[in-house]
């Protein structure tokens, strides 16, 4: 994959990087109003990128020492006079204090870098508000998505994208050019009406992760309660045995694989539902319901959370023998066997079950790690579509099958043992098998040639009941036309 592809912005807007109309800008003088954290980092970055910088402060004498010696720190009015492009690095509340400078600011480009403290805090965006205060200036929104820290570290360590919007193309191009010289990737977000969206971006907390995290927490809570009742509450009520010590490690460790396994199957279930819908309606052009669309879009996050739970389960399992309770139980069993003079404790079936259980568990975790690594943008970008879909789809499905083997070898014949039904509740592993086995079964059905062929045709654009025009050569060599159903 080319370097250009790697540099593609994550957002679906036009990247301005490599735009031939953008020319090198280093050497020009850039103004910065304000002397706070952002202004300082911006000035350092601009100086390092070869720009001349003039900082406008209300108190230049006091603030000059905070800036690199190459930057000129002067009064606001003086700074504004010396440049055509001015970064306004002050908070929205203080914009009105700049109104005295309206005359000197007229005709200049003002870059609004401000953020809010809440999403949609004000009716109009900060940039629109600045534009309304200074109608004789051209306002460009930009740089608010990069932090003072990213500015100082020079875009090596942090988000490289700078989202830019303005109603003036020329001004937008000038700011994009500055961003590019500073080592950032300018992204054209269109006109000023996008400013509100750009200002909301730094305030969003993991927007794509909310649903998957709630899903994982919900599943964890359900399985934890179920395991708690079976492993702790049942022995306490029925046999007056105190097993509460199991809660921090054992109950959590039996809950984590349930969540990991069900979450993994939930990565593949929406694909199955989508295929069912396409087969039922005989078209790929019908929109999926919103909930299915959302689900399909969150598969990556659901898969990563599944990997996270599986990794925690592996660590917990490795630590099981370290617990005091485990040592006491081991010694107790050994003493009991010595008292009963039992010499041969080797159970061949149990030995084989554990060997297979551990081995398939390790393989499943290895495959899940591969899926997680290849879902990272930098790795995914280095794979072509076929490689990516082979790993995420085929290997992912194999991981689900191997996880099913891991679960089955863990449960073994417990589902048929009546003592395992605590309070008539079946062993947890039988519940976890429901969704994954449905997915596996559906995938097997879809791989039957008659269904696979139909699905393939639908995905190539064929539609049930759609009449298509056909053209046949007649006996005389002329062409006659007619209508037929594409079903036929
Ligand atoms: P800050 O450290 O508090 O600096 C604000 C500066 O505004 C002050 O140093 C002050 O400089 C100037 N100012 C001008 N008029 C003022 C007035 N009437 N009252 C108080 N101060 C006044 O804030 P900051 O962190 O640099 O943030 C500045 C802007 O950048 C904000 O809009 C913020 O949303 C945006 N931003 C910041 C970051 C970040 O990482 N910090 C990231 C993205 C965007 P003088 O005293 O020299 O005039």
PDB file of N, CA and C and ligand atoms in Angstrom, residues 33-41 55-60 62-63 67 73-74 76 88-95 97-98 112-116 126 141-151 202, ligand 1:
ATOM      1  N   UNK A  33      -2.592  35.603  19.030  1.00  0.00           N
ATOM      2  CA  UNK A  33      -3.141  36.444  20.101  1.00  0.00           C
ATOM      3  C   UNK A  33      -3.345  35.575  21.332  1.00  0.00           C
ATOM      4  N   UNK A  34      -2.768  35.975  22.461  1.00  0.00           N
ATOM      5  CA  UNK A  34      -2.828  35.181  23.688  1.00  0.00           C
ATOM      6  C   UNK A  34      -1.448  34.636  24.001  1.00  0.00           C
ATOM      7  N   UNK A  35      -1.219  34.396  25.298  1.00  0.00           N
ATOM      8  CA  UNK A  35       0.113  33.906  25.672  1.00  0.00           C
ATOM      9  C   UNK A  35       0.002  32.693  26.598  1.00  0.00           C
ATOM     10  N   UNK A  36      -1.125  31.977  26.496  1.00  0.00           N
ATOM     11  CA  UNK A  36      -1.333  30.804  27.353  1.00  0.00           C
ATOM     12  C   UNK A  36      -0.642  29.557  26.802  1.00  0.00           C
ATOM     13  N   UNK A  37      -1.076  28.394  27.332  1.00  0.00           N
ATOM     14  CA  UNK A  37      -0.453  27.106  26.963  1.00  0.00           C
ATOM     15  C   UNK A  37      -0.489  26.870  25.455  1.00  0.00           C
ATOM     16  N   UNK A  38      -1.686  27.097  24.865  1.00  0.00           N
ATOM     17  CA  UNK A  38      -1.829  26.797  23.447  1.00  0.00           C
ATOM     18  C   UNK A  38      -0.994  27.764  22.610  1.00  0.00           C
ATOM     19  N   UNK A  39      -1.044  29.044  22.974  1.00  0.00           N
ATOM     20  CA  UNK A  39      -0.294  30.060  22.222  1.00  0.00           C
ATOM     21  C   UNK A  39       1.209  29.745  22.259  1.00  0.00           C
ATOM     22  N   UNK A  40       1.680  29.342  23.433  1.00  0.00           N
ATOM     23  CA  UNK A  40       3.109  29.035  23.594  1.00  0.00           C
ATOM     24  C   UNK A  40       3.527  27.848  22.725  1.00  0.00           C
ATOM     25  N   UNK A  41       2.740  26.779  22.796  1.00  0.00           N
ATOM     26  CA  UNK A  41       3.075  25.577  22.016  1.00  0.00           C
ATOM     27  C   UNK A  41       2.996  25.862  20.516  1.00  0.00           C
ATOM     28  N   UNK A  55       3.719  37.502  18.720  1.00  0.00           N
ATOM     29  CA  UNK A  55       2.704  37.173  19.717  1.00  0.00           C
ATOM     30  C   UNK A  55       2.108  38.464  20.277  1.00  0.00           C
ATOM     31  N   UNK A  56       0.769  38.518  20.326  1.00  0.00           N
ATOM     32  CA  UNK A  56       0.098  39.687  20.881  1.00  0.00           C
ATOM     33  C   UNK A  56      -0.433  39.370  22.262  1.00  0.00           C
ATOM     34  N   UNK A  57       0.079  40.124  23.265  1.00  0.00           N
ATOM     35  CA  UNK A  57      -0.336  39.871  24.642  1.00  0.00           C
ATOM     36  C   UNK A  57      -0.785  41.167  25.288  1.00  0.00           C
ATOM     37  N   UNK A  58      -1.606  41.051  26.343  1.00  0.00           N
ATOM     38  CA  UNK A  58      -1.995  42.263  27.072  1.00  0.00           C
ATOM     39  C   UNK A  58      -0.840  42.733  27.941  1.00  0.00           C
ATOM     40  N   UNK A  59       0.093  41.801  28.200  1.00  0.00           N
ATOM     41  CA  UNK A  59       1.208  42.126  29.082  1.00  0.00           C
ATOM     42  C   UNK A  59       2.506  41.524  28.527  1.00  0.00           C
ATOM     43  N   UNK A  60       2.992  42.072  27.416  1.00  0.00           N
ATOM     44  CA  UNK A  60       4.112  41.421  26.716  1.00  0.00           C
ATOM     45  C   UNK A  60       5.385  41.294  27.544  1.00  0.00           C
ATOM     46  N   UNK A  62       5.801  40.751  30.727  1.00  0.00           N
ATOM     47  CA  UNK A  62       5.739  39.624  31.668  1.00  0.00           C
ATOM     48  C   UNK A  62       5.792  38.284  30.937  1.00  0.00           C
ATOM     49  N   UNK A  63       5.203  38.226  29.733  1.00  0.00           N
ATOM     50  CA  UNK A  63       5.049  36.937  29.050  1.00  0.00           C
ATOM     51  C   UNK A  63       6.196  36.601  28.090  1.00  0.00           C
ATOM     52  N   UNK A  67       8.274  32.552  25.815  1.00  0.00           N
ATOM     53  CA  UNK A  67       8.290  32.198  24.392  1.00  0.00           C
ATOM     54  C   UNK A  67       9.725  32.038  23.881  1.00  0.00           C
ATOM     55  N   UNK A  73       7.360  39.121  21.063  1.00  0.00           N
ATOM     56  CA  UNK A  73       6.177  39.252  21.923  1.00  0.00           C
ATOM     57  C   UNK A  73       5.917  40.737  22.134  1.00  0.00           C
ATOM     58  N   UNK A  74       4.741  41.167  21.739  1.00  0.00           N
ATOM     59  CA  UNK A  74       4.440  42.593  21.793  1.00  0.00           C
ATOM     60  C   UNK A  74       2.973  42.798  22.194  1.00  0.00           C
ATOM     61  N   UNK A  76      -1.009  43.498  21.697  1.00  0.00           N
ATOM     62  CA  UNK A  76      -1.938  42.897  20.721  1.00  0.00           C
ATOM     63  C   UNK A  76      -2.033  43.719  19.424  1.00  0.00           C
ATOM     64  N   UNK A  88      -6.190  33.083  16.995  1.00  0.00           N
ATOM     65  CA  UNK A  88      -6.800  33.662  18.196  1.00  0.00           C
ATOM     66  C   UNK A  88      -6.771  32.592  19.282  1.00  0.00           C
ATOM     67  N   UNK A  89      -5.717  32.612  20.111  1.00  0.00           N
ATOM     68  CA  UNK A  89      -5.552  31.569  21.135  1.00  0.00           C
ATOM     69  C   UNK A  89      -6.034  32.064  22.484  1.00  0.00           C
ATOM     70  N   UNK A  90      -7.247  32.553  22.498  1.00  0.00           N
ATOM     71  CA  UNK A  90      -7.856  32.968  23.769  1.00  0.00           C
ATOM     72  C   UNK A  90      -9.255  32.356  23.849  1.00  0.00           C
ATOM     73  N   UNK A  91      -9.829  32.338  25.024  1.00  0.00           N
ATOM     74  CA  UNK A  91     -11.141  31.699  25.180  1.00  0.00           C
ATOM     75  C   UNK A  91     -12.269  32.575  24.613  1.00  0.00           C
ATOM     76  N   UNK A  92     -13.338  31.903  24.204  1.00  0.00           N
ATOM     77  CA  UNK A  92     -14.500  32.588  23.607  1.00  0.00           C
ATOM     78  C   UNK A  92     -14.998  33.748  24.477  1.00  0.00           C
ATOM     79  N   UNK A  93     -15.031  33.538  25.801  1.00  0.00           N
ATOM     80  CA  UNK A  93     -15.552  34.560  26.716  1.00  0.00           C
ATOM     81  C   UNK A  93     -14.804  35.880  26.580  1.00  0.00           C
ATOM     82  N   UNK A  94     -13.552  35.792  26.090  1.00  0.00           N
ATOM     83  CA  UNK A  94     -12.734  37.011  26.034  1.00  0.00           C
ATOM     84  C   UNK A  94     -12.645  37.608  24.627  1.00  0.00           C
ATOM     85  N   UNK A  95     -13.383  37.014  23.671  1.00  0.00           N
ATOM     86  CA  UNK A  95     -13.329  37.535  22.294  1.00  0.00           C
ATOM     87  C   UNK A  95     -13.741  39.013  22.248  1.00  0.00           C
ATOM     88  N   UNK A  97     -13.219  41.305  24.197  1.00  0.00           N
ATOM     89  CA  UNK A  97     -12.172  42.256  24.625  1.00  0.00           C
ATOM     90  C   UNK A  97     -11.277  42.656  23.445  1.00  0.00           C
ATOM     91  N   UNK A  98     -11.422  41.900  22.332  1.00  0.00           N
ATOM     92  CA  UNK A  98     -10.592  42.229  21.157  1.00  0.00           C
ATOM     93  C   UNK A  98     -11.270  43.271  20.262  1.00  0.00           C
ATOM     94  N   UNK A 112      -9.676  30.535  14.404  1.00  0.00           N
ATOM     95  CA  UNK A 112     -10.304  30.259  15.702  1.00  0.00           C
ATOM     96  C   UNK A 112      -9.904  28.846  16.151  1.00  0.00           C
ATOM     97  N   UNK A 113      -9.136  28.776  17.263  1.00  0.00           N
ATOM     98  CA  UNK A 113      -8.635  27.470  17.725  1.00  0.00           C
ATOM     99  C   UNK A 113      -9.401  26.983  18.953  1.00  0.00           C
ATOM    100  N   UNK A 114     -10.455  27.703  19.316  1.00  0.00           N
ATOM    101  CA  UNK A 114     -11.069  27.472  20.632  1.00  0.00           C
ATOM    102  C   UNK A 114     -11.915  26.201  20.697  1.00  0.00           C
ATOM    103  N   UNK A 115     -12.037  25.723  21.924  1.00  0.00           N
ATOM    104  CA  UNK A 115     -12.917  24.594  22.221  1.00  0.00           C
ATOM    105  C   UNK A 115     -13.920  25.019  23.276  1.00  0.00           C
ATOM    106  N   UNK A 116     -14.953  24.214  23.441  1.00  0.00           N
ATOM    107  CA  UNK A 116     -15.929  24.485  24.503  1.00  0.00           C
ATOM    108  C   UNK A 116     -15.728  23.512  25.650  1.00  0.00           C
ATOM    109  N   UNK A 126     -18.144  28.820  18.248  1.00  0.00           N
ATOM    110  CA  UNK A 126     -17.220  29.889  18.649  1.00  0.00           C
ATOM    111  C   UNK A 126     -16.725  30.646  17.419  1.00  0.00           C
ATOM    112  N   UNK A 141     -11.945  28.112  11.005  1.00  0.00           N
ATOM    113  CA  UNK A 141     -11.906  27.250  12.207  1.00  0.00           C
ATOM    114  C   UNK A 141     -10.838  26.198  11.989  1.00  0.00           C
ATOM    115  N   UNK A 142     -10.004  25.966  12.979  1.00  0.00           N
ATOM    116  CA  UNK A 142      -8.984  24.930  12.794  1.00  0.00           C
ATOM    117  C   UNK A 142      -8.089  24.786  13.999  1.00  0.00           C
ATOM    118  N   UNK A 143      -7.328  23.694  14.047  1.00  0.00           N
ATOM    119  CA  UNK A 143      -6.307  23.415  15.069  1.00  0.00           C
ATOM    120  C   UNK A 143      -6.879  23.105  16.455  1.00  0.00           C
ATOM    121  N   UNK A 144      -8.205  23.196  16.635  1.00  0.00           N
ATOM    122  CA  UNK A 144      -8.741  22.942  17.981  1.00  0.00           C
ATOM    123  C   UNK A 144      -8.666  21.463  18.365  1.00  0.00           C
ATOM    124  N   UNK A 145      -8.554  20.569  17.341  1.00  0.00           N
ATOM    125  CA  UNK A 145      -8.515  19.133  17.674  1.00  0.00           C
ATOM    126  C   UNK A 145      -7.118  18.670  18.084  1.00  0.00           C
ATOM    127  N   UNK A 146      -6.104  19.543  17.921  1.00  0.00           N
ATOM    128  CA  UNK A 146      -4.768  19.160  18.400  1.00  0.00           C
ATOM    129  C   UNK A 146      -4.513  19.848  19.738  1.00  0.00           C
ATOM    130  N   UNK A 147      -3.872  19.133  20.632  1.00  0.00           N
ATOM    131  CA  UNK A 147      -3.634  19.698  21.956  1.00  0.00           C
ATOM    132  C   UNK A 147      -2.330  20.491  21.954  1.00  0.00           C
ATOM    133  N   UNK A 148      -2.150  21.250  23.026  1.00  0.00           N
ATOM    134  CA  UNK A 148      -0.898  22.009  23.185  1.00  0.00           C
ATOM    135  C   UNK A 148       0.277  21.015  23.186  1.00  0.00           C
ATOM    136  N   UNK A 149       0.044  19.850  23.776  1.00  0.00           N
ATOM    137  CA  UNK A 149       1.092  18.823  23.845  1.00  0.00           C
ATOM    138  C   UNK A 149       1.489  18.341  22.448  1.00  0.00           C
ATOM    139  N   UNK A 150       0.469  18.042  21.615  1.00  0.00           N
ATOM    140  CA  UNK A 150       0.742  17.573  20.251  1.00  0.00           C
ATOM    141  C   UNK A 150       1.488  18.636  19.461  1.00  0.00           C
ATOM    142  N   UNK A 151       1.114  19.889  19.684  1.00  0.00           N
ATOM    143  CA  UNK A 151       1.796  20.965  18.970  1.00  0.00           C
ATOM    144  C   UNK A 151       3.285  20.986  19.321  1.00  0.00           C
ATOM    145  N   UNK A 202     -13.327  17.241  20.095  1.00  0.00           N
ATOM    146  CA  UNK A 202     -12.451  16.959  21.245  1.00  0.00           C
ATOM    147  C   UNK A 202     -13.217  16.621  22.523  1.00  0.00           C
TER     148      UNK A 202
HETATM  149  P1  LIG B   1      -4.794  29.864  28.697  1.00  0.00           P
HETATM  150  O1  LIG B   1      -3.524  29.170  29.034  1.00  0.00           O
HETATM  151  O2  LIG B   1      -5.709  30.211  29.814  1.00  0.00           O
HETATM  152  O3  LIG B   1      -4.472  31.166  27.867  1.00  0.00           O
HETATM  153  C1  LIG B   1      -5.474  32.076  27.480  1.00  0.00           C
HETATM  154  C2  LIG B   1      -4.800  33.380  27.103  1.00  0.00           C
HETATM  155  O4  LIG B   1      -5.801  34.284  26.659  1.00  0.00           O
HETATM  156  C3  LIG B   1      -4.116  34.083  28.258  1.00  0.00           C
HETATM  157  O5  LIG B   1      -2.808  33.666  28.390  1.00  0.00           O
HETATM  158  C4  LIG B   1      -4.240  35.558  27.873  1.00  0.00           C
HETATM  159  O6  LIG B   1      -3.017  36.018  27.328  1.00  0.00           O
HETATM  160  C5  LIG B   1      -5.265  35.600  26.752  1.00  0.00           C
HETATM  161  N1  LIG B   1      -6.320  36.580  26.992  1.00  0.00           N
HETATM  162  C6  LIG B   1      -6.675  37.554  26.133  1.00  0.00           C
HETATM  163  N2  LIG B   1      -7.679  38.279  26.628  1.00  0.00           N
HETATM  164  C7  LIG B   1      -7.947  37.786  27.841  1.00  0.00           C
HETATM  165  C8  LIG B   1      -8.868  38.140  28.860  1.00  0.00           C
HETATM  166  N3  LIG B   1      -9.716  39.150  28.704  1.00  0.00           N
HETATM  167  N4  LIG B   1      -8.862  37.431  29.994  1.00  0.00           N
HETATM  168  C9  LIG B   1      -8.027  36.393  30.183  1.00  0.00           C
HETATM  169  N5  LIG B   1      -7.139  36.010  29.220  1.00  0.00           N
HETATM  170  C10 LIG B   1      -7.102  36.694  28.085  1.00  0.00           C
HETATM  171  O7  LIG B   1      -5.631  28.991  27.670  1.00  0.00           O
HETATM  172  P2  LIG B   1      -5.061  27.967  26.548  1.00  0.00           P
HETATM  173  O8  LIG B   1      -5.047  26.612  27.107  1.00  0.00           O
HETATM  174  O9  LIG B   1      -3.838  28.516  25.934  1.00  0.00           O
HETATM  175  O10 LIG B   1      -6.271  28.014  25.481  1.00  0.00           O
HETATM  176  C11 LIG B   1      -6.407  29.115  24.597  1.00  0.00           C
HETATM  177  C12 LIG B   1      -7.427  28.744  23.513  1.00  0.00           C
HETATM  178  O11 LIG B   1      -6.953  27.608  22.820  1.00  0.00           O
HETATM  179  C13 LIG B   1      -8.791  28.379  24.087  1.00  0.00           C
HETATM  180  O12 LIG B   1      -9.807  28.864  23.257  1.00  0.00           O
HETATM  181  C14 LIG B   1      -8.794  26.852  24.047  1.00  0.00           C
HETATM  182  O13 LIG B   1     -10.093  26.322  23.902  1.00  0.00           O
HETATM  183  C15 LIG B   1      -7.957  26.596  22.803  1.00  0.00           C
HETATM  184  N6  LIG B   1      -7.304  25.262  22.817  1.00  0.00           N
HETATM  185  C16 LIG B   1      -6.452  24.921  23.796  1.00  0.00           C
HETATM  186  C17 LIG B   1      -5.840  23.662  23.783  1.00  0.00           C
HETATM  187  C18 LIG B   1      -4.855  23.242  24.836  1.00  0.00           C
HETATM  188  O14 LIG B   1      -4.348  22.093  24.762  1.00  0.00           O
HETATM  189  N7  LIG B   1      -4.538  24.073  25.807  1.00  0.00           N
HETATM  190  C19 LIG B   1      -6.149  22.758  22.740  1.00  0.00           C
HETATM  191  C20 LIG B   1      -7.025  23.144  21.739  1.00  0.00           C
HETATM  192  C21 LIG B   1      -7.597  24.425  21.783  1.00  0.00           C
HETATM  193  P3  LIG B   1      -2.452  37.500  27.662  1.00  0.00           P
HETATM  194  O15 LIG B   1      -2.578  37.642  29.133  1.00  0.00           O
HETATM  195  O16 LIG B   1      -1.048  37.450  27.202  1.00  0.00           O
HETATM  196  O17 LIG B   1      -3.298  38.436  26.890  1.00  0.00           O
END
